[in-house]
CSV table of C-alpha atoms and ligand atoms in Angstrom, one decimal:
chain,number,residue,atom,x,y,z
A,291,MET,CA,113.1,93.1,72.6
A,292,THR,CA,113.5,90.4,74.7
A,293,ALA,CA,116.6,88.8,73.6
A,294,LEU,CA,116.4,84.9,74.8
A,295,LEU,CA,120.1,83.9,73.4
A,296,GLU,CA,123.3,85.9,75.3
A,297,VAL,CA,126.5,84.8,74.1
A,298,ASP,CA,128.5,87.4,75.9
A,299,GLY,CA,132.5,86.9,75.5
A,300,THR,CA,132.6,83.0,74.7
A,301,SER,CA,136.0,81.4,73.6
A,302,LYS,CA,137.0,78.2,72.5
A,303,ARG,CA,139.8,76.5,71.3
A,304,PHE,CA,141.4,73.2,69.9
A,305,GLY,CA,145.2,72.8,70.5
A,306,GLY,CA,146.9,76.2,69.2
A,307,VAL,CA,143.6,76.9,67.1
A,308,VAL,CA,141.0,79.4,68.6
A,309,ALA,CA,138.4,79.2,66.8
A,310,ASN,CA,135.8,81.8,68.5
A,311,ASP,CA,137.6,84.5,70.5
A,312,ALA,CA,135.8,86.4,73.3
A,313,ILE,CA,132.5,86.4,71.1
A,314,SER,CA,129.3,88.5,72.0
A,315,LEU,CA,126.3,88.6,70.3
A,316,THR,CA,122.0,88.6,71.3
A,317,VAL,CA,119.5,86.9,69.3
A,318,PRO,CA,116.2,88.4,70.4
A,319,GLU,CA,113.0,86.2,71.2
A,320,GLY,CA,111.3,85.9,67.9
A,321,ALA,CA,113.7,87.2,65.2
A,322,ILE,CA,115.3,85.6,62.2
A,323,VAL,CA,118.9,86.6,63.0
A,324,GLY,CA,122.4,85.4,60.8
A,325,LEU,CA,125.5,84.8,61.4
A,326,ILE,CA,127.9,84.7,58.1
A,327,GLY,CA,132.0,84.7,57.6
A,328,PRO,CA,133.8,82.6,55.4
A,329,ASN,CA,135.0,78.8,55.9
A,330,GLY,CA,137.0,77.7,58.9
A,331,SER,CA,136.0,81.6,60.7
A,332,GLY,CA,134.4,79.7,63.2
A,333,LYS,CA,130.5,79.6,63.0
A,334,THR,CA,130.1,75.8,63.5
A,335,THR,CA,132.2,76.0,66.2
A,336,LEU,CA,129.8,79.5,68.0
A,337,PHE,CA,126.3,76.9,67.3
A,338,ASN,CA,128.5,73.8,69.0
A,339,SER,CA,128.9,75.8,72.2
A,340,ILE,CA,125.5,77.1,72.8
A,341,VAL,CA,124.0,73.8,72.0
A,342,GLY,CA,126.3,72.2,74.8
A,343,TYR,CA,128.3,70.1,72.5
A,344,HIS,CA,131.7,70.6,73.4
A,345,PRO,CA,132.6,72.5,77.1
A,346,ILE,CA,133.8,76.6,76.2
A,347,ASP,CA,137.1,78.0,77.9
A,348,ALA,CA,135.7,81.9,79.0
A,349,GLY,CA,132.7,83.6,78.6
A,350,SER,CA,128.9,82.8,79.0
A,351,ILE,CA,125.7,82.1,77.6
A,352,ARG,CA,122.6,82.7,78.5
A,353,PHE,CA,119.0,80.7,77.2
A,354,ARG,CA,116.1,83.0,78.5
A,355,SER,CA,118.3,84.7,81.0
A,356,ARG,CA,119.5,81.1,82.5
A,357,GLU,CA,122.4,79.9,82.1
A,358,ILE,CA,123.5,77.0,79.5
A,359,SER,CA,127.0,76.7,79.3
A,360,ALA,CA,127.9,74.2,81.6
A,361,LEU,CA,124.8,72.4,81.2
A,362,ARG,CA,124.2,69.2,77.9
A,363,VAL,CA,122.8,69.1,74.6
A,364,PRO,CA,119.3,67.3,76.0
A,365,GLN,CA,119.1,69.2,78.7
A,366,ILE,CA,119.8,72.0,76.4
A,367,ALA,CA,117.7,70.4,73.8
A,368,ARG,CA,114.7,70.3,76.7
A,369,LEU,CA,115.1,73.9,77.5
A,370,GLY,CA,113.8,75.2,73.6
A,371,LEU,CA,116.6,75.0,71.6
A,372,LEU,CA,117.6,73.3,68.8
A,373,ARG,CA,120.3,72.9,66.1
A,374,THR,CA,121.2,70.9,63.0
A,375,PHE,CA,123.8,69.9,61.4
A,376,GLN,CA,125.8,70.8,58.2
A,377,GLN,CA,125.9,67.5,57.0
A,378,THR,CA,121.3,65.7,57.8
A,379,ARG,CA,121.4,63.3,60.4
A,380,ILE,CA,118.2,61.3,59.2
A,381,TYR,CA,117.6,57.7,59.4
A,382,GLY,CA,117.4,56.4,56.1
A,383,GLY,CA,115.9,53.4,56.7
A,384,LEU,CA,113.0,54.7,58.0
A,385,ASN,CA,110.0,56.3,56.7
A,386,CYS,CA,109.4,59.9,56.7
A,387,VAL,CA,106.6,59.9,59.1
A,388,GLN,CA,109.0,57.4,61.9
A,389,ASN,CA,111.4,59.4,61.3
A,390,LEU,CA,109.4,62.6,62.4
A,391,LEU,CA,108.2,60.3,65.5
A,392,ILE,CA,111.2,59.9,66.7
A,393,SER,CA,112.3,63.6,66.3
A,394,ARG,CA,109.7,63.9,69.0
A,395,SER,CA,111.3,62.3,71.7
A,396,THR,CA,114.3,64.5,72.2
A,397,ARG,CA,112.1,66.4,73.7
A,398,ARG,CA,108.0,65.7,74.7
A,399,GLU,CA,108.5,62.3,75.0
A,400,PRO,CA,109.7,59.2,76.3
A,401,PHE,CA,111.0,57.1,73.2
A,402,ARG,CA,108.6,54.1,74.6
A,403,GLN,CA,105.8,55.8,73.4
A,404,LEU,CA,105.9,56.8,70.4
A,405,PHE,CA,104.1,54.1,68.5
A,406,THR,CA,102.0,53.6,71.4
A,407,LEU,CA,99.8,55.3,73.1
A,408,GLN,CA,100.6,59.1,71.7
A,409,GLY,CA,101.0,57.3,69.0
A,410,ALA,CA,98.1,58.4,66.8
A,411,ARG,CA,98.2,61.9,67.8
A,412,GLY,CA,102.2,62.3,66.7
A,413,ARG,CA,100.9,60.5,64.0
A,414,GLU,CA,98.8,63.4,63.1
A,415,ARG,CA,102.1,65.9,63.9
A,416,ALA,CA,103.9,64.7,61.4
A,417,GLU,CA,101.7,64.6,58.4
A,418,GLU,CA,100.5,67.8,59.3
A,419,LEU,CA,104.5,69.1,59.7
A,420,LEU,CA,105.4,67.0,56.2
A,421,GLU,CA,102.8,68.7,54.4
A,422,PHE,CA,104.0,72.1,55.5
A,423,VAL,CA,107.6,71.1,54.5
A,424,GLY,CA,106.2,70.2,51.0
A,425,LEU,CA,106.7,66.0,51.1
A,426,TYR,CA,103.2,64.6,52.9
A,427,GLU,CA,103.3,63.2,48.6
A,428,LYS,CA,106.8,61.0,50.1
A,429,ARG,CA,105.7,60.5,53.6
A,430,ASN,CA,105.7,56.8,53.5
A,431,LEU,CA,108.8,56.5,51.6
A,432,LEU,CA,112.0,55.1,52.7
A,433,ALA,CA,114.1,58.8,54.4
A,434,GLY,CA,117.5,57.1,52.1
A,435,ASP,CA,115.0,57.4,49.6
A,436,LEU,CA,114.4,61.3,49.1
A,437,SER,CA,117.0,63.4,47.2
A,438,PHE,CA,119.6,65.5,49.9
A,439,GLY,CA,117.4,68.4,49.5
A,440,GLN,CA,114.1,66.9,50.3
A,441,GLN,CA,116.9,65.0,53.6
A,442,LYS,CA,116.9,68.4,54.2
A,443,LEU,CA,113.9,69.8,54.3
A,444,LEU,CA,112.6,66.8,56.6
A,445,GLU,CA,115.5,67.1,58.5
A,446,PHE,CA,113.6,70.6,59.4
A,447,ALA,CA,110.1,69.4,60.2
A,448,MET,CA,112.1,66.9,62.6
A,449,ALA,CA,113.2,69.8,64.1
A,450,LEU,CA,110.1,71.0,63.9
A,451,MET,CA,108.4,68.3,66.0
A,452,SER,CA,109.8,69.1,68.3
A,453,GLU,CA,108.3,72.4,69.4
A,454,PRO,CA,111.4,74.6,69.6
A,455,ASP,CA,111.0,78.1,71.2
A,456,MET,CA,114.2,78.3,69.1
A,457,LEU,CA,116.2,77.3,65.9
A,458,MET,CA,119.8,77.2,65.0
A,459,LEU,CA,120.8,76.1,61.2
A,460,ASP,CA,123.8,75.5,60.3
A,461,GLU,CA,123.7,75.7,56.2
A,462,PRO,CA,120.4,74.6,55.4
A,463,THR,CA,120.7,75.4,51.7
A,464,ALA,CA,124.3,73.7,50.9
A,465,GLY,CA,123.9,71.6,48.4
A,466,ILE,CA,120.4,72.2,47.3
A,467,ASN,CA,118.7,73.2,44.3
A,468,PRO,CA,117.4,76.9,43.7
A,469,THR,CA,113.7,75.1,43.2
A,470,LEU,CA,114.1,74.1,47.0
A,471,ILE,CA,116.0,76.8,48.4
A,472,ASN,CA,112.9,79.1,48.1
A,473,GLY,CA,111.0,76.6,49.3
A,474,LEU,CA,113.1,76.6,51.9
A,475,ILE,CA,113.5,80.6,52.9
A,476,ASP,CA,109.8,80.1,52.3
A,477,ARG,CA,109.4,77.8,54.9
A,478,LEU,CA,111.4,79.1,57.7
A,479,LYS,CA,110.1,83.0,57.2
A,480,ARG,CA,106.5,80.8,58.2
A,481,ALA,CA,107.4,79.2,60.9
A,482,ASN,CA,108.8,81.9,62.5
A,483,ALA,CA,106.1,84.0,61.4
A,484,GLU,CA,103.1,81.1,62.4
A,485,PHE,CA,105.0,79.1,65.2
A,486,GLY,CA,106.7,81.9,66.6
A,487,ILE,CA,109.5,79.8,66.1
A,488,THR,CA,113.7,82.7,66.5
A,489,LEU,CA,116.1,81.4,64.1
A,490,PHE,CA,119.6,81.6,64.1
A,491,VAL,CA,121.3,80.9,60.8
A,492,ILE,CA,124.2,80.2,59.7
A,493,GLU,CA,124.5,80.9,55.6
A,494,HIS,CA,127.5,80.8,53.2
A,495,ASN,CA,124.6,81.9,50.2
A,496,MET,CA,124.2,85.4,50.4
A,497,ARG,CA,121.7,86.3,49.0
A,498,VAL,CA,119.5,83.6,50.9
A,499,ILE,CA,121.0,84.8,54.0
A,500,MET,CA,120.0,89.2,52.9
A,501,ASN,CA,116.8,87.7,52.2
A,502,LEU,CA,115.7,85.6,55.4
A,503,ALA,CA,117.5,87.4,58.8
A,504,GLU,CA,116.8,90.6,59.7
A,505,HIS,CA,119.6,91.2,61.9
A,506,ILE,CA,123.6,89.5,60.7
A,507,TYR,CA,126.2,89.8,62.3
A,508,CYS,CA,130.0,88.0,61.0
A,509,LEU,CA,132.8,86.1,62.1
A,510,ALA,CA,136.8,86.5,60.5
A,511,HIS,CA,139.2,84.4,62.1
A,512,GLY,CA,136.9,83.6,65.2
A,513,GLU,CA,136.4,87.1,65.5
A,514,LEU,CA,133.3,88.9,65.7
A,515,LEU,CA,133.5,91.5,62.4
A,516,ALA,CA,130.4,93.1,62.6
A,517,GLU,CA,126.6,93.1,62.2
A,518,GLY,CA,123.6,94.8,61.3
A,519,LYS,CA,120.9,94.7,58.9
A,520,PRO,CA,121.3,93.3,56.0
A,521,ALA,CA,122.0,96.3,53.7
A,522,ASP,CA,124.9,97.2,56.0
A,523,ILE,CA,126.4,94.5,56.0
A,524,GLN,CA,126.9,93.7,52.3
A,525,GLY,CA,128.3,97.4,51.9
A,526,ASP,CA,130.3,97.0,54.8
A,527,PRO,CA,134.3,96.3,53.5
A,528,ARG,CA,135.6,94.8,56.4
A,529,VAL,CA,132.7,92.0,55.3
A,530,ILE,CA,133.9,92.3,51.7
A,531,ASP,CA,137.7,92.2,52.6
A,532,ALA,CA,136.6,88.6,54.9
A,533,TYR,CA,135.2,86.8,51.8
A,534,LEU,CA,137.6,88.0,49.1
A,535,GLY,CA,141.0,87.1,51.4
A,536,ALA,CA,139.4,83.4,52.4
A,537,HIS,CA,139.2,83.2,48.1
B,842,ADP,P1,133.2,77.6,59.8
B,842,ADP,O1,131.8,76.8,60.3
B,842,ADP,O2,133.3,79.2,59.6
B,842,ADP,O3,133.4,76.3,59.0
B,842,ADP,P2,134.6,76.2,62.4
B,842,ADP,O4,133.5,76.3,64.0
B,842,ADP,O5,133.8,74.2,61.5
B,842,ADP,O6,134.6,77.0,60.9
B,842,ADP,O7,135.6,76.1,62.1
B,842,ADP,C1,136.8,77.2,63.0
B,842,ADP,C2,138.2,76.6,63.3
B,842,ADP,O8,138.6,75.8,63.9
B,842,ADP,C3,138.5,75.9,61.9
B,842,ADP,O9,140.8,76.2,62.0
B,842,ADP,C4,138.8,74.7,62.2
B,842,ADP,O10,139.8,73.8,61.4
B,842,ADP,C5,138.7,74.6,63.8
B,842,ADP,N1,138.1,73.1,64.5
B,842,ADP,C6,136.9,73.0,64.8
B,842,ADP,N2,136.3,72.1,64.6
B,842,ADP,C7,137.2,71.3,65.1
B,842,ADP,C8,137.6,70.3,66.2
B,842,ADP,N3,136.8,68.9,66.5
B,842,ADP,N4,139.3,69.9,66.9
B,842,ADP,C9,140.4,70.9,65.7
B,842,ADP,N5,139.7,71.7,65.4
B,842,ADP,C10,138.7,72.2,65.6
B,843,MG,MG1,130.8,74.8,59.6
């Protein structure tokens, strides 16, 4: 088991709020790892720290054994580590294929080449990935006209377009209907199995994360509360208390 991502004693505070307090965790290459915890427990902050969105106050973050905590978002993306957001980030005024072509520029090609030299190959790949997420029929529709769930699928396809080695998803199923949720879980598993993409997933829906992840970390009040296999986490009194206490 090779560690792809190693978070080692990472802390982040915002003024008086300690959002992450000396968190250590590992994501093995090829794995699907979950991150859970009540609202405000520091999950998104940890993702933001990992992908270089803001500097950390203490600790170390390594990707393929390389220290990345001083790098910025685009540099980390070029190393093959990408994230999606709790709120979708799509270009509503562009069609689905165009959204994928633009997202590819983050890693592979300069923006200006997308519609010219590499255009045909890029378009072919974009259509394959839209097929993969079940949006092929919608490929020429404006992204802004898709349902929220379909926009989430589009955002997932956009991330795949950059061929990440590891993808971090922040609440991918939030706000989408149960039918699309099952489809998304299935696609996430296939992206892991068929494309070899390591997944690190924040998820609020317990059923989803228990079904998806092979190892789960649970945060509470900015600290790592528990970790283990889904069945262990599900029955862990500390985890149950943290969730009950939050409501
Ligand atoms: P989660 O994703 O688990 O719901 P967050 O990481 O978003 O939790 O938030 C953890 C804590 O950090 C919360 O108390 C939140 O208010 C605070 N926080 C997060 N981001 C910021 C920010 N940019 N500025 C100030 N406080 C923040
Ligand atoms: Mg969050």
